[in-house]
PDB file of C-alpha atoms in Angstrom:
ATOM      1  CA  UNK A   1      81.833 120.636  88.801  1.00  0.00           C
ATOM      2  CA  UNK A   2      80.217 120.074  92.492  1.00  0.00           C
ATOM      3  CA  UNK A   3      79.889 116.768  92.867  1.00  0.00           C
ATOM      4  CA  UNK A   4      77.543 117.644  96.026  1.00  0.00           C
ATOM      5  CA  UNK A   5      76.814 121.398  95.509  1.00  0.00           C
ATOM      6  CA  UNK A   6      77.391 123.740  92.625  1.00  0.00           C
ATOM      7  CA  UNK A   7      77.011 127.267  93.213  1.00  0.00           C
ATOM      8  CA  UNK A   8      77.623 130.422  91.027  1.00  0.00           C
ATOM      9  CA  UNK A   9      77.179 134.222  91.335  1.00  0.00           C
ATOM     10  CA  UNK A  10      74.456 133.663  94.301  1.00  0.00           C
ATOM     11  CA  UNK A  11      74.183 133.233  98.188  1.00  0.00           C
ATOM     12  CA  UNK A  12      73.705 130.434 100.076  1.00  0.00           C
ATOM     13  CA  UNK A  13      73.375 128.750 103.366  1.00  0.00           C
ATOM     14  CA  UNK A  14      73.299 125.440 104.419  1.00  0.00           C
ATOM     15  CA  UNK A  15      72.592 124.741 108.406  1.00  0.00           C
ATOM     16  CA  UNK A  16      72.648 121.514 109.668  1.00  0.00           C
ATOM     17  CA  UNK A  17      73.250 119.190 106.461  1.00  0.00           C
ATOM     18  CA  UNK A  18      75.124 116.310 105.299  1.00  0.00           C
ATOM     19  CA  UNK A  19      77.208 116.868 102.251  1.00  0.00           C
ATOM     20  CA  UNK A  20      79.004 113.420 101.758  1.00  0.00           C
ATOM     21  CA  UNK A  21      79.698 111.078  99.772  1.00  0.00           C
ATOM     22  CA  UNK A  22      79.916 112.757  96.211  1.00  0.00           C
ATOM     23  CA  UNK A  23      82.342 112.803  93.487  1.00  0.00           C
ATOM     24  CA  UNK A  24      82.850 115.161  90.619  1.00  0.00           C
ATOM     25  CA  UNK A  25      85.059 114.482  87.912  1.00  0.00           C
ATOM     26  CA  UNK A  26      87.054 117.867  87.707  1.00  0.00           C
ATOM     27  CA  UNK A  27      87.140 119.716  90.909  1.00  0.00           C
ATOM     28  CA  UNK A  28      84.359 120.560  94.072  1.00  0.00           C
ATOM     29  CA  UNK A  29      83.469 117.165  95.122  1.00  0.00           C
ATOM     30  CA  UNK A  30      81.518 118.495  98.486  1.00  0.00           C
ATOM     31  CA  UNK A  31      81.116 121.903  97.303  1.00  0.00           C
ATOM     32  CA  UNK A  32      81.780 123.458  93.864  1.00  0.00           C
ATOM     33  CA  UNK A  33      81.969 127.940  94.716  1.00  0.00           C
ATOM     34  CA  UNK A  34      82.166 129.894  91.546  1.00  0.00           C
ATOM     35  CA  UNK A  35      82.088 133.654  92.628  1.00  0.00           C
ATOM     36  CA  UNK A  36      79.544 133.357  95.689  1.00  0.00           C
ATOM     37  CA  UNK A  37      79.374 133.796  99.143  1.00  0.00           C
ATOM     38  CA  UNK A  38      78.542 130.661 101.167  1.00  0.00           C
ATOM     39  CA  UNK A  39      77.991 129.736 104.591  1.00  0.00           C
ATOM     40  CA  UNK A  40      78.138 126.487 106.194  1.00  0.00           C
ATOM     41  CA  UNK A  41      76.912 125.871 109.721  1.00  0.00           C
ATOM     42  CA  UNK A  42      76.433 123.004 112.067  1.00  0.00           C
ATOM     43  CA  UNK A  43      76.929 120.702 108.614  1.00  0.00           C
ATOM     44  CA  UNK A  44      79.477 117.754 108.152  1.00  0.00           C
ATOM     45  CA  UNK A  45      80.734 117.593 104.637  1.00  0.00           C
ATOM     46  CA  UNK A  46      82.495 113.977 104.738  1.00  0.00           C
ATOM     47  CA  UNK A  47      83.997 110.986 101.920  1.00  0.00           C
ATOM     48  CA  UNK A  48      83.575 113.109  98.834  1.00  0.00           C
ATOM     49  CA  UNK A  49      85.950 112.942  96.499  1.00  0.00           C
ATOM     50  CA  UNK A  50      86.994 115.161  93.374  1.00  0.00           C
ATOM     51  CA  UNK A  51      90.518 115.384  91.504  1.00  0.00           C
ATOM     52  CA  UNK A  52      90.904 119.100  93.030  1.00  0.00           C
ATOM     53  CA  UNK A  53      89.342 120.154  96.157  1.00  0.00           C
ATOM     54  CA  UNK A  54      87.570 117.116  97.057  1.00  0.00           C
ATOM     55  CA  UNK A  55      85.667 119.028 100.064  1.00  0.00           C
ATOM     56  CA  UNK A  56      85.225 122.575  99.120  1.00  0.00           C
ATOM     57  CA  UNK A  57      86.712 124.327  95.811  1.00  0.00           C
ATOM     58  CA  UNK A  58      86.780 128.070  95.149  1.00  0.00           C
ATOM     59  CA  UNK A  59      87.105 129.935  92.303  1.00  0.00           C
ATOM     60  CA  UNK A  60      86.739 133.741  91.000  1.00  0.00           C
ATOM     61  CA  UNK A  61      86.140 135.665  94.970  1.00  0.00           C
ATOM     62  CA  UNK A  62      83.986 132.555  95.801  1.00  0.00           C
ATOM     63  CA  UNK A  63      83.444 133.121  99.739  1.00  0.00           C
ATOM     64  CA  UNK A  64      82.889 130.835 102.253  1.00  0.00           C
ATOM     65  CA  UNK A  65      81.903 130.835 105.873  1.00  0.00           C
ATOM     66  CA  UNK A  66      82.442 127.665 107.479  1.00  0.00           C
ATOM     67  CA  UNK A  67      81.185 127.149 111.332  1.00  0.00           C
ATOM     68  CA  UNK A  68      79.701 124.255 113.596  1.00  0.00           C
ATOM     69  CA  UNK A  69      80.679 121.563 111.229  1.00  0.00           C
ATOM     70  CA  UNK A  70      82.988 118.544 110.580  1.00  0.00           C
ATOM     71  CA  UNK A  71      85.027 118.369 107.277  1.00  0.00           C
ATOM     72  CA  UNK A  72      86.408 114.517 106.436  1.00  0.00           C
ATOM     73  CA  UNK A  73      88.241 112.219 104.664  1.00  0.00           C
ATOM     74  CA  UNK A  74      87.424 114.732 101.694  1.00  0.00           C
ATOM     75  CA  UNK A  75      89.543 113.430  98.885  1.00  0.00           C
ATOM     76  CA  UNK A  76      91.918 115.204  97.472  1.00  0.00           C
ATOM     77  CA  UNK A  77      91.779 118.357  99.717  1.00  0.00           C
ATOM     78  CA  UNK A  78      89.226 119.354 102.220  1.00  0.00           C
ATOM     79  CA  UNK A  79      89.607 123.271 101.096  1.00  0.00           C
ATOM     80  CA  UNK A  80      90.833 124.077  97.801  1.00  0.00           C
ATOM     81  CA  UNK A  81      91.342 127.657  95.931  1.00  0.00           C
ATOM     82  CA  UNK A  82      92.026 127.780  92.322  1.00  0.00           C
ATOM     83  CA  UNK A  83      94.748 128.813  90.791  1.00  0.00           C
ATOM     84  CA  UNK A  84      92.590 130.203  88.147  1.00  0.00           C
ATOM     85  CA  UNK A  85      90.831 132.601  89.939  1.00  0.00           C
ATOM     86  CA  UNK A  86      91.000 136.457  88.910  1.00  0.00           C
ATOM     87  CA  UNK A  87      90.168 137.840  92.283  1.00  0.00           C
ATOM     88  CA  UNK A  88      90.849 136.735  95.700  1.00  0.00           C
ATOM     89  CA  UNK A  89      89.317 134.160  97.604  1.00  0.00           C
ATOM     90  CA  UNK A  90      88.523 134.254 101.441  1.00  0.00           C
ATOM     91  CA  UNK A  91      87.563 131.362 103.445  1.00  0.00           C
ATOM     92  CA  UNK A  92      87.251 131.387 107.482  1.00  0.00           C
ATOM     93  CA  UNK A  93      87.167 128.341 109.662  1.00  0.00           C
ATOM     94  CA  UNK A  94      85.622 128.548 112.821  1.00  0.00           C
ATOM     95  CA  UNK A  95      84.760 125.940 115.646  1.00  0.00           C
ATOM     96  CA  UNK A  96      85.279 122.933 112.919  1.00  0.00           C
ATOM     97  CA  UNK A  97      86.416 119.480 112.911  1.00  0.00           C
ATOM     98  CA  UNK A  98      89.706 119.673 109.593  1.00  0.00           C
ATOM     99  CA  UNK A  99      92.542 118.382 108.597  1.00  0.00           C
ATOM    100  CA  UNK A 100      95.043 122.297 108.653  1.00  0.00           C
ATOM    101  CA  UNK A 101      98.135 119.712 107.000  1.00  0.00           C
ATOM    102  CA  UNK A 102      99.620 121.562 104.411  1.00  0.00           C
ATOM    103  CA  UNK A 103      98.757 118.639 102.352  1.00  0.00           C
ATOM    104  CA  UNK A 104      94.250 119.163 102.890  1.00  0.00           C
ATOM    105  CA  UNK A 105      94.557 123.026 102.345  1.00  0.00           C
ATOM    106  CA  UNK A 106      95.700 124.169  98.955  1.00  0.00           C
ATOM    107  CA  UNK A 107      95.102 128.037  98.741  1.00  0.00           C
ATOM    108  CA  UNK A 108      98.010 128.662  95.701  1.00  0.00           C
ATOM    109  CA  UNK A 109      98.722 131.765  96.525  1.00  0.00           C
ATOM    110  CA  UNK A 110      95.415 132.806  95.306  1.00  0.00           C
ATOM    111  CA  UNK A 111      93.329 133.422  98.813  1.00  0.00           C
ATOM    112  CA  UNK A 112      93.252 133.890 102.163  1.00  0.00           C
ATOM    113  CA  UNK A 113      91.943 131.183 104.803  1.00  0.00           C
ATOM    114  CA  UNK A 114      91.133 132.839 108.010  1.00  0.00           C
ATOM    115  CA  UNK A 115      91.722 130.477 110.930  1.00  0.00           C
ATOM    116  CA  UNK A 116      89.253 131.478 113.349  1.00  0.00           C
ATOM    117  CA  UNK A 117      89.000 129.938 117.704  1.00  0.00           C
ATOM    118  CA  UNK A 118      88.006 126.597 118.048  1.00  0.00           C
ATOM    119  CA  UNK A 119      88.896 124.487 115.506  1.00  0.00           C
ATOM    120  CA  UNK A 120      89.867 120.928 116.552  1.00  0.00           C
ATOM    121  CA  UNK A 121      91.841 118.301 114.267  1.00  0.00           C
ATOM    122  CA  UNK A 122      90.800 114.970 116.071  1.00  0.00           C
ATOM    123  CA  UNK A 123      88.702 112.393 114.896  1.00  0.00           C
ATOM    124  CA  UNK A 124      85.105 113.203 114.654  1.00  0.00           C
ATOM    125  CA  UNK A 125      83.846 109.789 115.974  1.00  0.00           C
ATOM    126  CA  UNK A 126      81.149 108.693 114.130  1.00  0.00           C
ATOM    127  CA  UNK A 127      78.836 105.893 115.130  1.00  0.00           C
ATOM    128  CA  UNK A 128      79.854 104.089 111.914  1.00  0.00           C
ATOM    129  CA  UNK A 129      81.540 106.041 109.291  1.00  0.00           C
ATOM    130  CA  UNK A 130      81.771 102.936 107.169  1.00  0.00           C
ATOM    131  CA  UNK A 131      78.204 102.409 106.213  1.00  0.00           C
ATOM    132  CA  UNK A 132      77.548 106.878 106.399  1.00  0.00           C
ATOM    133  CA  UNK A 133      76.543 107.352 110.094  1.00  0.00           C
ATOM    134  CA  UNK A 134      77.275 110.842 110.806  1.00  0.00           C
ATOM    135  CA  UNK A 135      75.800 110.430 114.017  1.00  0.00           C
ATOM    136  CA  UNK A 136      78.935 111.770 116.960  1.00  0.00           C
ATOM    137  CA  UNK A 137      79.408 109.125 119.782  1.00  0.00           C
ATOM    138  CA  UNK A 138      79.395 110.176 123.536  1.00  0.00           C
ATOM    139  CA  UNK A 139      83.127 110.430 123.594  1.00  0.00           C
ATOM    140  CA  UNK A 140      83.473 112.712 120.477  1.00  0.00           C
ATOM    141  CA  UNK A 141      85.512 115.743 120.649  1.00  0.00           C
ATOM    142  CA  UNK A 142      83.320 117.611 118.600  1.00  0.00           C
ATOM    143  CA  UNK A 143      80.524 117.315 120.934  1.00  0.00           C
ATOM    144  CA  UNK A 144      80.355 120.654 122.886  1.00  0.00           C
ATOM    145  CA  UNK A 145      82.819 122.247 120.739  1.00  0.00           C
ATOM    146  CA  UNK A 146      80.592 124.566 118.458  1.00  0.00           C
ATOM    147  CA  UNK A 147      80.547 128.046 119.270  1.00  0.00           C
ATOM    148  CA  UNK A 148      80.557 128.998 123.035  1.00  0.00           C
ATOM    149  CA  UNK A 149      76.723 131.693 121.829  1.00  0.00           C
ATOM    150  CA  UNK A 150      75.136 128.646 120.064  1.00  0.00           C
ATOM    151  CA  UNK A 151      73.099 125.896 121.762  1.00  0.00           C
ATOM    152  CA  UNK A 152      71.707 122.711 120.508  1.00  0.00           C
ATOM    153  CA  UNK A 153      68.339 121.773 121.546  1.00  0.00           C
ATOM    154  CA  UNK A 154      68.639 120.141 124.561  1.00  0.00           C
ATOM    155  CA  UNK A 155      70.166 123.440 125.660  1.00  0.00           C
ATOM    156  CA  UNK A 156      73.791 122.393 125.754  1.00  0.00           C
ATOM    157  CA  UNK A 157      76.784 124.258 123.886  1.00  0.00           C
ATOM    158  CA  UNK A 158      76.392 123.608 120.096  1.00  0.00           C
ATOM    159  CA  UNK A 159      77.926 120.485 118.557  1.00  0.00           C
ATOM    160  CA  UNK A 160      80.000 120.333 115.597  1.00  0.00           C
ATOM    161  CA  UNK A 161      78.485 118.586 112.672  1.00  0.00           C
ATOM    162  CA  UNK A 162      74.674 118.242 111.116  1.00  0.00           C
ATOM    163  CA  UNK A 163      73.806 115.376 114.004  1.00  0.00           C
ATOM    164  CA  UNK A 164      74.131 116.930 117.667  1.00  0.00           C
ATOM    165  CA  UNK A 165      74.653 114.600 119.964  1.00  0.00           C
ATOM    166  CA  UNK A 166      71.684 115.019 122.429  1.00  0.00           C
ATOM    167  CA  UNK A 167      71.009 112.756 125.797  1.00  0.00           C
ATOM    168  CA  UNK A 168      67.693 114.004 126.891  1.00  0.00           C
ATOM    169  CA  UNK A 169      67.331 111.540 129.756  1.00  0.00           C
ATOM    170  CA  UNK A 170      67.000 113.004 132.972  1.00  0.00           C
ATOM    171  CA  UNK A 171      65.804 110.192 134.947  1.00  0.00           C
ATOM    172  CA  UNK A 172      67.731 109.243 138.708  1.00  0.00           C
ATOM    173  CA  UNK A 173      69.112 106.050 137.241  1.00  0.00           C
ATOM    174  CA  UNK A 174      71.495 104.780 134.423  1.00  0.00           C
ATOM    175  CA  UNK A 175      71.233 101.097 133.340  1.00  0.00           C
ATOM    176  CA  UNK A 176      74.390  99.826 130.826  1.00  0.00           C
ATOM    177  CA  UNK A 177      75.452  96.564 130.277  1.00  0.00           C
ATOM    178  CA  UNK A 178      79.263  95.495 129.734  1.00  0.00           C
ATOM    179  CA  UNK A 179      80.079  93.297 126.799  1.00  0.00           C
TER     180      UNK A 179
END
C-alpha cells in the first residue's frame, strides 16, 4: 500500500511537494492513510495510479487536510475511503485543483469529505504534463487561487500546487516574440 506515501498511526505534513507518478498494487497510489492525520499544502499529487484510490486512500479515522494543491489524473479515484474502515473518516478540500465527479470521490458511506471555498475543477495547465512538468503556465487557473491569507514569495496570493508560478520581473519593458 502507498505507492507514493504510506502512513500509519502518525502525523504528517507535506508543504510544497510533488507526489506523482506512483503506483501501488492494492490501493493508495499518491497517498496510502492508515489511521493518521495528514495535511497537504501547496503540493500537487498528479498520474499515480492504484486499483483503489489512486490519489489518496483512507482507512481506520485516517484524516486528511488538503489545501493549496492540485490533485490529477489520479487513477482510479483522486480521494478514496475504505469500506473497511471501523471508524469514520474525514477529509476537507480547500482552495484545490479536483475532479468532485461522483466517479473521482468514493467515500462508501464510510466518511465525510468536507468541501471547503475555493476549490476549482479546471485544468491545472502544466508546462508539459507529458514528460512530469508540474510547473503552472501564465494562463493557469490555479495561479492566484490558494488561500486569500497565504502568499507566495514574490508576495502575490498563494498558488495552487508545489510550483508557484512567480514573474519577478519588474523592469519598464516586455520583449515576446510571436511564432
Amino acid at each position: 500500500a502507498g505507492g507514493g506515501v504510506a502512513i500509519g498511526y502518525s502525523t504528517m505534513t507535506a508543504s510544497s511537494c510533488e507526489i506523482s507518478t506512483n503506483v501501488a498494487t492494492g490501493w493508495g497510489g499518491g497517498i496510502s492513510n492508515s489511521a493518521a492525520d495528514v495535511m497537504v499544502s501547496s503540493s500537487t499529487i498528479a498520474f499515480n495510479q492504484a486499483p483503489i484510490g489512486g490519489g489518496v486512500f483512507c482507512v481506520d479515522d485516517g484524516d486528511v487536510l488538503i489545501d493549496n494543491s492540485i490533485l490529477w489524473d489520479n487513477q482510479f479515484d483522486e480521494l478514496y475511503i475504505s469500506e473497511h474502515s471501523t471508524d469514520g473518516n474525514l477529509i476537507e478540500v480547500e482552495y484545490t485543483r479536483i475532479d468532485t465527479t461522483n466517479a473521482s470521490i468514493i467515500t462508501n458511506s464510510n466518511g465525510i469529505i468536507n468541501w471547503g471555498p475555493g476549490h476549482i475543477e479546471l485544468s491545472p495547465l502544466f508546462v508539459d504534463p507529458d514528460n512530469f512538468d508540474f510547473n503552472l503556465i501564465a494562463s493557469s487557473p490555479c495561479i492566484n487561487s490558494g488561500h486569500p491569507d497565504c502568499t507566495d514569495s514574490d508576495g502575490s496570493r498563494a498558488d495552487m500546487g508545489a510550483y508557484p508560478y512567480l514573474n519577478l520581473y519588474t523592469g519598464p519593458d516586455w520583449h515576446m516574440t510571436v511564432d
